[in-house]
CSV table of C-alpha atoms in Angstrom, one decimal:
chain,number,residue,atom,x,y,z
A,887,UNK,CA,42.1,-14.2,146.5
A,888,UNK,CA,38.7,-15.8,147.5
A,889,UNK,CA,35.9,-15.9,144.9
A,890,UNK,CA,33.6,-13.2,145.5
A,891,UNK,CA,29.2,-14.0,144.7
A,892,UNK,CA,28.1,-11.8,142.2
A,893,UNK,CA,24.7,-13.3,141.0
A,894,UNK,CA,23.1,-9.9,139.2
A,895,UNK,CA,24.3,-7.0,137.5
A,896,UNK,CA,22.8,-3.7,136.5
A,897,UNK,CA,23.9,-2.0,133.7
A,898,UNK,CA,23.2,1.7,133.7
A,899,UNK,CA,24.0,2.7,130.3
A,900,UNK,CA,24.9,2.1,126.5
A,901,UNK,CA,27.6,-0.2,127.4
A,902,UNK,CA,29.1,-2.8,124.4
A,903,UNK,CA,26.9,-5.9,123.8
A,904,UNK,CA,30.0,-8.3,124.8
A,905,UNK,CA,29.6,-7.2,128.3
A,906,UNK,CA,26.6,-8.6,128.7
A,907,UNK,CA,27.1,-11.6,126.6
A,908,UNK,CA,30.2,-12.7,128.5
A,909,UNK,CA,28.7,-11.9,131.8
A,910,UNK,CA,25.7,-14.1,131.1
A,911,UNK,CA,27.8,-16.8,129.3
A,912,UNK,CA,29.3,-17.1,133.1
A,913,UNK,CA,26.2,-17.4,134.8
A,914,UNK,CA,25.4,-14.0,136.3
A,915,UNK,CA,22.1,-12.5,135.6
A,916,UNK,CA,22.2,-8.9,133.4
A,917,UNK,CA,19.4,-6.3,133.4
A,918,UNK,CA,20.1,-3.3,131.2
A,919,UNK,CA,18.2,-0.1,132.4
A,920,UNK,CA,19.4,3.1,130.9
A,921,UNK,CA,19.0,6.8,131.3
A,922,UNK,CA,18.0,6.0,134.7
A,923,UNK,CA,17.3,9.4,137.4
A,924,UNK,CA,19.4,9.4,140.8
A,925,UNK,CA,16.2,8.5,142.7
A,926,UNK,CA,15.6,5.2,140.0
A,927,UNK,CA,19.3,4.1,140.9
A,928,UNK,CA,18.5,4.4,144.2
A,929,UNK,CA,15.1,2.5,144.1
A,930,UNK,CA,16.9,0.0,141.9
A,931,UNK,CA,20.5,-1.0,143.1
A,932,UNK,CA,19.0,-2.5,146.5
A,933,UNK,CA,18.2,-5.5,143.9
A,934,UNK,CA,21.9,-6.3,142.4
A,935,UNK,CA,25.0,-7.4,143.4
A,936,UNK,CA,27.5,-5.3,141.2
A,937,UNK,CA,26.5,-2.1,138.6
A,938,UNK,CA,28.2,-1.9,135.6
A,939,UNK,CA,28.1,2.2,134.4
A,940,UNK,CA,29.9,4.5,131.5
A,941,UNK,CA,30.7,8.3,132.5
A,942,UNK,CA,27.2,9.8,132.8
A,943,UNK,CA,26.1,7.7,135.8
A,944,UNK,CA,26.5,9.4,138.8
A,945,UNK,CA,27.5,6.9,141.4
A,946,UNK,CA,27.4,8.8,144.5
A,947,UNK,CA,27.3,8.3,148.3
A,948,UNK,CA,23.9,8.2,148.3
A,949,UNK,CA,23.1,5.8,146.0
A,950,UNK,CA,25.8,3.6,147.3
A,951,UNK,CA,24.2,3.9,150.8
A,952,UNK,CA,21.3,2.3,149.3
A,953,UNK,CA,23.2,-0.5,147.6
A,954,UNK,CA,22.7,-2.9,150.9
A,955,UNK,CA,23.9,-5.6,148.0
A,956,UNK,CA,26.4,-3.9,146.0
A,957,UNK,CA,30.0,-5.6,146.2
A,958,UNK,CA,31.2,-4.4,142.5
A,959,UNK,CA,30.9,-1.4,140.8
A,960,UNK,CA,32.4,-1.9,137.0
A,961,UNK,CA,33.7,1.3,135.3
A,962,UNK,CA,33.7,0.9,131.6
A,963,UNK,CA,36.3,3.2,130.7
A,964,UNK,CA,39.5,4.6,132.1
A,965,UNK,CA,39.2,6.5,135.3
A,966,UNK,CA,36.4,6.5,138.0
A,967,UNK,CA,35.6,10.3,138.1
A,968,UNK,CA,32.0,9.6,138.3
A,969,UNK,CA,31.8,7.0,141.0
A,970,UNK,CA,32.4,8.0,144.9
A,971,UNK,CA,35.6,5.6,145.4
A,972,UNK,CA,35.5,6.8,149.4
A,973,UNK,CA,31.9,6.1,149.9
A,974,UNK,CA,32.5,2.5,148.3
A,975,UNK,CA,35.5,2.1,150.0
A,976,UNK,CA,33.9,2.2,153.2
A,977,UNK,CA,31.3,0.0,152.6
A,978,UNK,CA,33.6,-2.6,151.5
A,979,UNK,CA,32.3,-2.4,147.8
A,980,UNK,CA,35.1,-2.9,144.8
A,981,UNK,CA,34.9,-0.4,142.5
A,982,UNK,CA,37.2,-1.4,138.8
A,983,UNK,CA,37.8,0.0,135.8
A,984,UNK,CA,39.2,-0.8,132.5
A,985,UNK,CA,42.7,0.7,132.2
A,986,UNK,CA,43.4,-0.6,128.8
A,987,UNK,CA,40.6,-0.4,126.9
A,988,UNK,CA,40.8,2.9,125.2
A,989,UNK,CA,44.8,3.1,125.0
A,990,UNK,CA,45.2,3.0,121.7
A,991,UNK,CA,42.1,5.2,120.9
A,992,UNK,CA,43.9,7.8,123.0
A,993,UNK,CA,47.0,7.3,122.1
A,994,UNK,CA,46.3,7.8,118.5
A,995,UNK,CA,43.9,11.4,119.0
A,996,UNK,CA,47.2,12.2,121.1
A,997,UNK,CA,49.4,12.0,117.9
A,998,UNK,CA,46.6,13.5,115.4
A,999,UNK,CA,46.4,16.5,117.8
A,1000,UNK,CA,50.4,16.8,117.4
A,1001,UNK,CA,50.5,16.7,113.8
A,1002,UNK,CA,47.6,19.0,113.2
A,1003,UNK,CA,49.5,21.0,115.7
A,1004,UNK,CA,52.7,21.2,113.6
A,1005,UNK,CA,50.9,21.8,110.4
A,1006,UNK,CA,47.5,23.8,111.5
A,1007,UNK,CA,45.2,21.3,109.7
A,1008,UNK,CA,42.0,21.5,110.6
A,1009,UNK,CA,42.5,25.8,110.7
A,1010,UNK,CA,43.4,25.1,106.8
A,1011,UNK,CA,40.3,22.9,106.4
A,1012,UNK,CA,38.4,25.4,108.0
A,1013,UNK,CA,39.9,28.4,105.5
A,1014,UNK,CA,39.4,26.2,102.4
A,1015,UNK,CA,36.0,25.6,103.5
A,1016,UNK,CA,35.2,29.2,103.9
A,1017,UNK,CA,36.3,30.0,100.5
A,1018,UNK,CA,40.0,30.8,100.7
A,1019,UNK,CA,43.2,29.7,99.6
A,1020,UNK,CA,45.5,31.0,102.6
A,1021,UNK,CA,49.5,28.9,101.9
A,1022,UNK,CA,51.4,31.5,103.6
A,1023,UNK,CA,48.8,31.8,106.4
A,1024,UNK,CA,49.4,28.2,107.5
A,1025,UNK,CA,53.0,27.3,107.2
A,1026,UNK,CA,53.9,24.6,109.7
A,1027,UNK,CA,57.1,22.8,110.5
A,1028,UNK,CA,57.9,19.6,110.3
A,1029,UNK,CA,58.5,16.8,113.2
A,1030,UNK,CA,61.0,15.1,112.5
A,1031,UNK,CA,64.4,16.4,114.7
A,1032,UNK,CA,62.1,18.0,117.4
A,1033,UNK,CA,61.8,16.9,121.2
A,1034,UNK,CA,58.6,15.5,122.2
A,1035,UNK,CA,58.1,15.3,126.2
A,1036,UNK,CA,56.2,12.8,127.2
A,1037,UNK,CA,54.5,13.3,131.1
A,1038,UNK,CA,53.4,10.0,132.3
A,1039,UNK,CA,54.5,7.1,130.8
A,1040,UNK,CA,52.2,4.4,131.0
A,1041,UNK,CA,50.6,2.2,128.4
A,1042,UNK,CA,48.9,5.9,126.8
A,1043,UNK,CA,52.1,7.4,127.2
A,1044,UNK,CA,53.9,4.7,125.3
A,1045,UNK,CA,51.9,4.0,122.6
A,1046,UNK,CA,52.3,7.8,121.8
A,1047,UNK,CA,56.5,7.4,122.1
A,1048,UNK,CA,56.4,4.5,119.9
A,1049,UNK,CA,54.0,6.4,116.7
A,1050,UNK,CA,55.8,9.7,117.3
A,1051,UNK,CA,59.7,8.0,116.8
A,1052,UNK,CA,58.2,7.2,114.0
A,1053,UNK,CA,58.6,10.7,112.2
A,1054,UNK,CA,61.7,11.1,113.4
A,1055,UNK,CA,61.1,12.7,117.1
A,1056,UNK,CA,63.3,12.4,119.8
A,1057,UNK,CA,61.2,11.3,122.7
A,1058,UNK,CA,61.9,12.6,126.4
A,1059,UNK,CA,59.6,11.9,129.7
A,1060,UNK,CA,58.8,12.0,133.2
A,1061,UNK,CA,57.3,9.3,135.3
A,1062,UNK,CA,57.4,8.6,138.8
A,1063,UNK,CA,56.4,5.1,139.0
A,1064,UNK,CA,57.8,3.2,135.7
A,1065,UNK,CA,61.4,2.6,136.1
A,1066,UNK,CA,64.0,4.6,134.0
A,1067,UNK,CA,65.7,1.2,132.1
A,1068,UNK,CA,61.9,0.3,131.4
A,1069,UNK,CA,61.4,3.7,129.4
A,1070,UNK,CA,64.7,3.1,127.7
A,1071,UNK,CA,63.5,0.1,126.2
A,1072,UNK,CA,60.9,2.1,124.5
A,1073,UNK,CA,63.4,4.9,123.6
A,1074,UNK,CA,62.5,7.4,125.7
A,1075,UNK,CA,64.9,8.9,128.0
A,1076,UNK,CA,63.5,9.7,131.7
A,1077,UNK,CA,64.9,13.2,133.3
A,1078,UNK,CA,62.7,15.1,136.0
A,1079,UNK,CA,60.5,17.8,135.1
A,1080,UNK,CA,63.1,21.0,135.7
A,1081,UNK,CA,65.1,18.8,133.1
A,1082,UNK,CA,62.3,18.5,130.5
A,1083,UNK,CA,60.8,21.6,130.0
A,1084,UNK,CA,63.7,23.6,128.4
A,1085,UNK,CA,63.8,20.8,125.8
A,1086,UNK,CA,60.4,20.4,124.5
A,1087,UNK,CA,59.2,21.3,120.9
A,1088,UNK,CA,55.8,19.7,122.1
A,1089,UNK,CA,54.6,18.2,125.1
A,1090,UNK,CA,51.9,15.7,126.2
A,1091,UNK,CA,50.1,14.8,129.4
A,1092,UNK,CA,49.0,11.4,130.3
A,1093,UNK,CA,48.4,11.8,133.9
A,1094,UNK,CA,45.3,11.1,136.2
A,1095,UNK,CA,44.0,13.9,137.9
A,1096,UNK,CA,45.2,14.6,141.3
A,1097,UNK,CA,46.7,17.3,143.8
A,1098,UNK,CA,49.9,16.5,142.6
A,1099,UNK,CA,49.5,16.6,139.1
A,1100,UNK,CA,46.5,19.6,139.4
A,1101,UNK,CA,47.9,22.4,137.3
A,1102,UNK,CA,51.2,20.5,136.1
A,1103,UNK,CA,51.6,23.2,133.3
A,1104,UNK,CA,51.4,26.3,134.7
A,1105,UNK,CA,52.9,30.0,134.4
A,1106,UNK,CA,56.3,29.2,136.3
A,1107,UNK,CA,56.6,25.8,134.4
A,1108,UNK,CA,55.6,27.9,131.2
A,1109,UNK,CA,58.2,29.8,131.8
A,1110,UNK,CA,60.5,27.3,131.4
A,1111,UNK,CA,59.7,26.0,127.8
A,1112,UNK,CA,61.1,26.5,124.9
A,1113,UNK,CA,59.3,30.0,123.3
A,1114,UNK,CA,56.7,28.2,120.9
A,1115,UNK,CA,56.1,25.3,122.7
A,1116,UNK,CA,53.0,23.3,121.9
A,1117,UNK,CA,51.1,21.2,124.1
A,1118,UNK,CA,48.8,18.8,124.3
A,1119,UNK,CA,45.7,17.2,126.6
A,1120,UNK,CA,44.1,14.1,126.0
A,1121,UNK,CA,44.5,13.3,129.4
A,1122,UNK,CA,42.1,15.0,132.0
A,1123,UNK,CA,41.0,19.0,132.2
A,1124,UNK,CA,42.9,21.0,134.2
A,1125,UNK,CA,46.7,19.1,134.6
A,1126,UNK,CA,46.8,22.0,132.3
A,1127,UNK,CA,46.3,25.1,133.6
A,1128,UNK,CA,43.6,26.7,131.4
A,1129,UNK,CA,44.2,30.6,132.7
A,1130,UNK,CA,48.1,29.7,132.2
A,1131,UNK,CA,47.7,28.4,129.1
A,1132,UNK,CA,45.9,31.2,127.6
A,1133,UNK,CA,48.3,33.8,129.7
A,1134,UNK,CA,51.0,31.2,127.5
A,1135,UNK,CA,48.8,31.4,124.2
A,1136,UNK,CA,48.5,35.2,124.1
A,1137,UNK,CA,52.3,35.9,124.7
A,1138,UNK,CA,53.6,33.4,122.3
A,1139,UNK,CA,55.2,31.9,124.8
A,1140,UNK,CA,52.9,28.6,123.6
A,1141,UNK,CA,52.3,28.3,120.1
A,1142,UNK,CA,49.2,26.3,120.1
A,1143,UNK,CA,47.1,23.6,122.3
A,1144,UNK,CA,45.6,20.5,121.4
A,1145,UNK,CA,42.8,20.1,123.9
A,1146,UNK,CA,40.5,17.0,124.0
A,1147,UNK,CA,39.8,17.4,128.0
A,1148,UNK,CA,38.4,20.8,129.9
A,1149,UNK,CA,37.9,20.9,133.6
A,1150,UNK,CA,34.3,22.3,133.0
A,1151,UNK,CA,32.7,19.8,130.1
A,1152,UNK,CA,31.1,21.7,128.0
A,1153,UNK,CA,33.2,24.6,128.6
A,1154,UNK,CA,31.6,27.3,129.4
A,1155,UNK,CA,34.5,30.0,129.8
A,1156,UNK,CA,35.2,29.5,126.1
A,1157,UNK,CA,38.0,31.5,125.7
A,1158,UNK,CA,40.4,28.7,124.8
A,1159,UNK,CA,38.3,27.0,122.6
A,1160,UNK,CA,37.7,30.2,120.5
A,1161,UNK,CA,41.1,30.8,120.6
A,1162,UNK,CA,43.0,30.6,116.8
A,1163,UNK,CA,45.8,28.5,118.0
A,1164,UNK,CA,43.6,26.1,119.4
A,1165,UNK,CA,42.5,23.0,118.3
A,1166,UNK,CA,39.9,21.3,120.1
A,1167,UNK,CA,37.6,18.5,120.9
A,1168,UNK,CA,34.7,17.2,122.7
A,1169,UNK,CA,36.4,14.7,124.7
A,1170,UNK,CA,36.9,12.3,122.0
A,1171,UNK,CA,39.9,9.8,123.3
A,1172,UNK,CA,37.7,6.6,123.7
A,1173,UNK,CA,35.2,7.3,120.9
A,1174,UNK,CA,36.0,4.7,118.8
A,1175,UNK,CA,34.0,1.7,118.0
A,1176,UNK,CA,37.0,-0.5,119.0
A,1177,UNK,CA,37.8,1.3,122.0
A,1178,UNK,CA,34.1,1.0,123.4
A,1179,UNK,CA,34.1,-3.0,122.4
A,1180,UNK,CA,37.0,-3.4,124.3
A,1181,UNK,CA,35.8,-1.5,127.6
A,1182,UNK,CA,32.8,-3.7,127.6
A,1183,UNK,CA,34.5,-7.0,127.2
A,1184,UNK,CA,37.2,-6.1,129.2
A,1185,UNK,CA,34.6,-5.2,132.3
A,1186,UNK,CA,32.7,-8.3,131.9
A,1187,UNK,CA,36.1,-10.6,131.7
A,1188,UNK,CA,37.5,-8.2,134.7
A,1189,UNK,CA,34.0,-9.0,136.9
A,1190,UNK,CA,34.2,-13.2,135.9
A,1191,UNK,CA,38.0,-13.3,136.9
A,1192,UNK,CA,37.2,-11.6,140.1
A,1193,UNK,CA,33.9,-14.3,140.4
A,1194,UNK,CA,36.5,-16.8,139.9
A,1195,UNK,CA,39.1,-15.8,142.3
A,1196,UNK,CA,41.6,-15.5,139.6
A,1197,UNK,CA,42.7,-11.4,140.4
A,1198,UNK,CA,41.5,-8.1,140.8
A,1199,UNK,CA,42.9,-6.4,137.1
A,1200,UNK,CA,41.9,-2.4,137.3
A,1201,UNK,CA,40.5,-2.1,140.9
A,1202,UNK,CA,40.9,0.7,143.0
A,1203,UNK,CA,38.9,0.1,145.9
A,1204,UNK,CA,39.5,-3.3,147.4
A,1205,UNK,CA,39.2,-4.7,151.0
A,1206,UNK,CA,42.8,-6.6,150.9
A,1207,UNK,CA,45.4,-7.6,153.0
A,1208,UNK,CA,47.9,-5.1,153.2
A,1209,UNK,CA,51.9,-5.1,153.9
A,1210,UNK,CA,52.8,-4.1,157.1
A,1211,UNK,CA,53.0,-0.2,157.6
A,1212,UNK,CA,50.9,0.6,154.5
A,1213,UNK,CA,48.1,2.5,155.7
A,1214,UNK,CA,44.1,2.0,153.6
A,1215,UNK,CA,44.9,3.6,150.2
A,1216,UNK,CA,48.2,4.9,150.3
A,1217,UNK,CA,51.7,3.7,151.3
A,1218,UNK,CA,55.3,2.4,149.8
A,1219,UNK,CA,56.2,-1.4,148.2
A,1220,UNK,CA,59.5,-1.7,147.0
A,1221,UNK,CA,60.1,2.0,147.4
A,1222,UNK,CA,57.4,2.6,145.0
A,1223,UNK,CA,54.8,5.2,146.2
A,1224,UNK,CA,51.4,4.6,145.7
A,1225,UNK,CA,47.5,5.7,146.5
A,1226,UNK,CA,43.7,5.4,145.5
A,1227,UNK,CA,44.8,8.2,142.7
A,1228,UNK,CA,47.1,6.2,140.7
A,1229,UNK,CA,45.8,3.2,140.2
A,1230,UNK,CA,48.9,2.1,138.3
A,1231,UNK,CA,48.9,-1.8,139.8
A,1232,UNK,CA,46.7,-4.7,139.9
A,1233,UNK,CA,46.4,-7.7,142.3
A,1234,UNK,CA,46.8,-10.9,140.5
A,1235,UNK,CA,46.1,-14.6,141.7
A,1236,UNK,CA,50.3,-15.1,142.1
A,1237,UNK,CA,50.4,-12.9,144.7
A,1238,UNK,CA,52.1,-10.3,142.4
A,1239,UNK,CA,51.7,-6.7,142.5
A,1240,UNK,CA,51.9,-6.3,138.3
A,1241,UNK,CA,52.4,-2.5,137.2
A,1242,UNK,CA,49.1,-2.5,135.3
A,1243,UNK,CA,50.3,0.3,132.9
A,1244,UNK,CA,54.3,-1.6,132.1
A,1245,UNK,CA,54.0,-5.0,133.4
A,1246,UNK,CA,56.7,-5.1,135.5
A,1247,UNK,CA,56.3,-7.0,138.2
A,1248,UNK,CA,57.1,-7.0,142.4
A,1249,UNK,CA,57.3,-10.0,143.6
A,1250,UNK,CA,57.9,-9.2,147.1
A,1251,UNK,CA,55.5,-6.9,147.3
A,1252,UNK,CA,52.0,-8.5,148.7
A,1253,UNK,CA,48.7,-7.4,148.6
A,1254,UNK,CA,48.3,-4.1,148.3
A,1255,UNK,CA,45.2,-1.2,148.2
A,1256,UNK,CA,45.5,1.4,145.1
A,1257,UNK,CA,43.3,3.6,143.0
A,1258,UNK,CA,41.9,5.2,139.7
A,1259,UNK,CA,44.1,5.5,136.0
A,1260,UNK,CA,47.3,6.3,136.4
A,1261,UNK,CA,49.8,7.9,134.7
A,1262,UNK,CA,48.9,7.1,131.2
C-alpha cells in the first residue's frame, strides 16, 4: 500500500504514554486534549490529520463532517462502538483499532468469571463479610470433566480454551471464520451451534456485536442447554439475551451468569445484576495496566506502519482495492464471508489477507474491505 501523510494527531483521552512517545519518536506531531465537549471536537479536529480516542469519545458523523483533514481515526481498544465507521467510510477516512491489545486481560476475567461461577466466590466473600459462615449454602462443583463451549474462537476465544484445559475441561466451539483443523490444534473441537448447546456445562461468548450474533443466547437456544448451564459475557451486552437470561435464571434452566458487558452501561433495568446467581462487573475486560499499555503502543505502532506503507493491522474502514465481485464492506475470499462487523482480517504489505485473530493466511485472496472485532 502507499504511504499515507499523517503530520498531527489529537488524542482525546487518557490514552497510555507510549502512544504518544512512539508517535512523536516517528515524527508526527501529538497534542493531548482531554474531556473535550462534542462542539470542542468539532472546533478542534479541522486542525489534525488523524484522532487517536478510548471509549468515551463520541466520534460521530458530525464531527467527522468537520474533520476536512482527518484520514485516521485510532481506536485504542477492541471494537469501534463509539466511532461512526459509515460516516468515515464515506469520507474516505481509516478508522483502526487494536484487536490484540486487551486479549489476555479478557481472556483471563473470562476464566475468573468461570471459576467463581462453579464455586460462588465472591457470593461467599460477600456472606463472610456480612458476618456468616454459610458451607452448605455455597457448595460448588468442580471443573474438571465438564464441557466448556466456546462461541467465537479468535485470539479471546483461545486464550480462554488454552487456561480452561487446564483444569481438566473438555473444550467445544463454534466459529464461522477460523478453520476447524485450526481449532483442533488448540484442542477444541468445532460442531455448529444445534450441536453445542446440549453439551455445555458452561458457555462463553467472544463475539462482536452484530445482527447475526444479536441475541445468540436466547429462550429457544436456552432451551436447548443442559438444565444448569452457566454462562458467561465478557464479550459485548446483549449477544445474550438479558430478558432470556433472567426468564433462564428464574426457572433453573441457567444456573448462574457471569456478566462483564450490559447492552445499557450502567444498567439501569437492574434485575440481573441484583439477581443471587449473578456475578457481575462494570465492564472490566481491558482494565488492566498491561492491557491499557499495550492498546497505546499498539495504536501508535499501527498509525507509523500505516505512515510507512508497511500494512493496515486492525482497520475496518479502508479505501482499498477490492477482488472482483466484492462489493464496499462485505463479500466472499476464498469462500470465507466477511463484512465491516467482523473485522477478523488485516491487509498487510505482502499482499496477504492474514486472519488477524488466528494468523492464517490467504494468499490468493487480494485486497480486501472489512470491519470492527471479530469473533473473539
Amino acid at each position: 500500500m502507499a504511504p499515507i501523510v499523517i503530520k498531527s494527531i489529537l488524542i482525546s483521552e487518557s490514552v497510555d504514554p507510549c502512544c504518544k512517545k512512539v508517535l512523536e519518536e516517528n515524527g508526527i506531531q501529538v497534542t493531548e486534549k482531554l474531556n473535550l465537549t462534542k462542539e470542542d471536537l468539532i472546533s478542534e479536529i479541522k486542525n489534525y490529520d488523524g484522532l487517536v480516542v478510548r471509549s468515551s469519545t463520541k466520534v460521530t458523523a458530525d464531527i467527522i463532517n468537520a474533520a476536512s483533514n482527518l484520514k485516521i481515526i485510532g481506536r485504542a481498544g477492541t471494537g469501534v462502538d463509539n466511532v461512526d465507521v459509515d460516516a468515515a467510510t464515506k469520507h474516505g477516512v481509516i478508522v483502526m483499532n487494536t484487536p490484540s491489545g486487551n486479549t489476555i486481560s479478557a481472556a483471563e476475567l473470562t476464566c475468573i468469571l468461570i471459576t467463581s461461577l462453579s464455586r460462588h466466590v465472591p457470593q461467599a466473600a460477600m456472606s463472610m463479610k456480612a458476618g456468616k459462615w454459610d458451607r452448605k449454602k455455597f457448595m460448588g462443583a468442580e471443573l474438571f470433566g465438564k464441557t466448556l463451549g466456546i462461541v467465537g474462537l479468535g485470539r479471546i476465544g483461545k486464550e480462554v480454551a488454552s487456561r480452561m484445559q487446564s483444569f481438566g475441561m473438555k473444550t467445544i466451539g463454534y466459529d464461522p471464520i477460523t478453520p476447524r483443523e485450526v481449532t483442533a490444534g488448540w484442542g477444541v473441537e468445532q460442531m455448529t451451534l444445534e450441536e453445542l448447546w446440549p453439551q455445555c456445562d458452561f458457555i462463553t461468548v467472544h463475539t462482536p456485536l452484530m445482527p447475526s450474533t444479536t441475541g445468540l443466547l436466547n429462550d429457544a437456544s436456552f432451551a436447548k442447554c443442559k438444565k444448569g448451564v452457566r454462562v458467561v459475557n465478557c464479550a459485548r451486552g446483549g449477544i445474550i439475551d438479558e430478558d432470556s437470561l433472567l426468564r433462564a435464571l428464574e426457572s433453573g434452566q441457567c444456573a448462574g451468569a457471569g456478566l462483564d458487558v450490559f447492552v445499557e452501561e450502567p444498567p439501569k433495568n437492574r434485575a440481573l445484576v441484583d439477581h443471587p446467581n449473578v456475578i457481575s462487573c462494570p465492564h472490566l475486560g481491558a482494565s488492566t495496566s498491561e492491557a491499557q499499555a499495550r492498546c497505546g503502543q499498539d495504536i501508535a505502532l499501527q498509525i507509523v506502519d500505516m505512515v510507512k506503507g508497511k500494512g493496515l493491522v486492525g482497520a475496518v474502514s479502508a479505501l482499498v482495492s477490492l477482488p472482483v465481485g466484492m462489493e464496499m464492506g462485505y463479500g466472499h475470499c476464498n469462500g470465507i464471508e466477511m463484512s465491516n462487523e467482523t473485522g477478523a482480517f488485516s491487509i498487510h504489505h505482502s499482499g496477504l489477507l492474514v486472519c488477524s485473530r488466528t494468523g492464517v493466511e490467504f494468499p490468493d485472496s487480494g485486497w480486501c474491505l472489512w470491519g470492527g472485532e471479530g469473533f473473539g
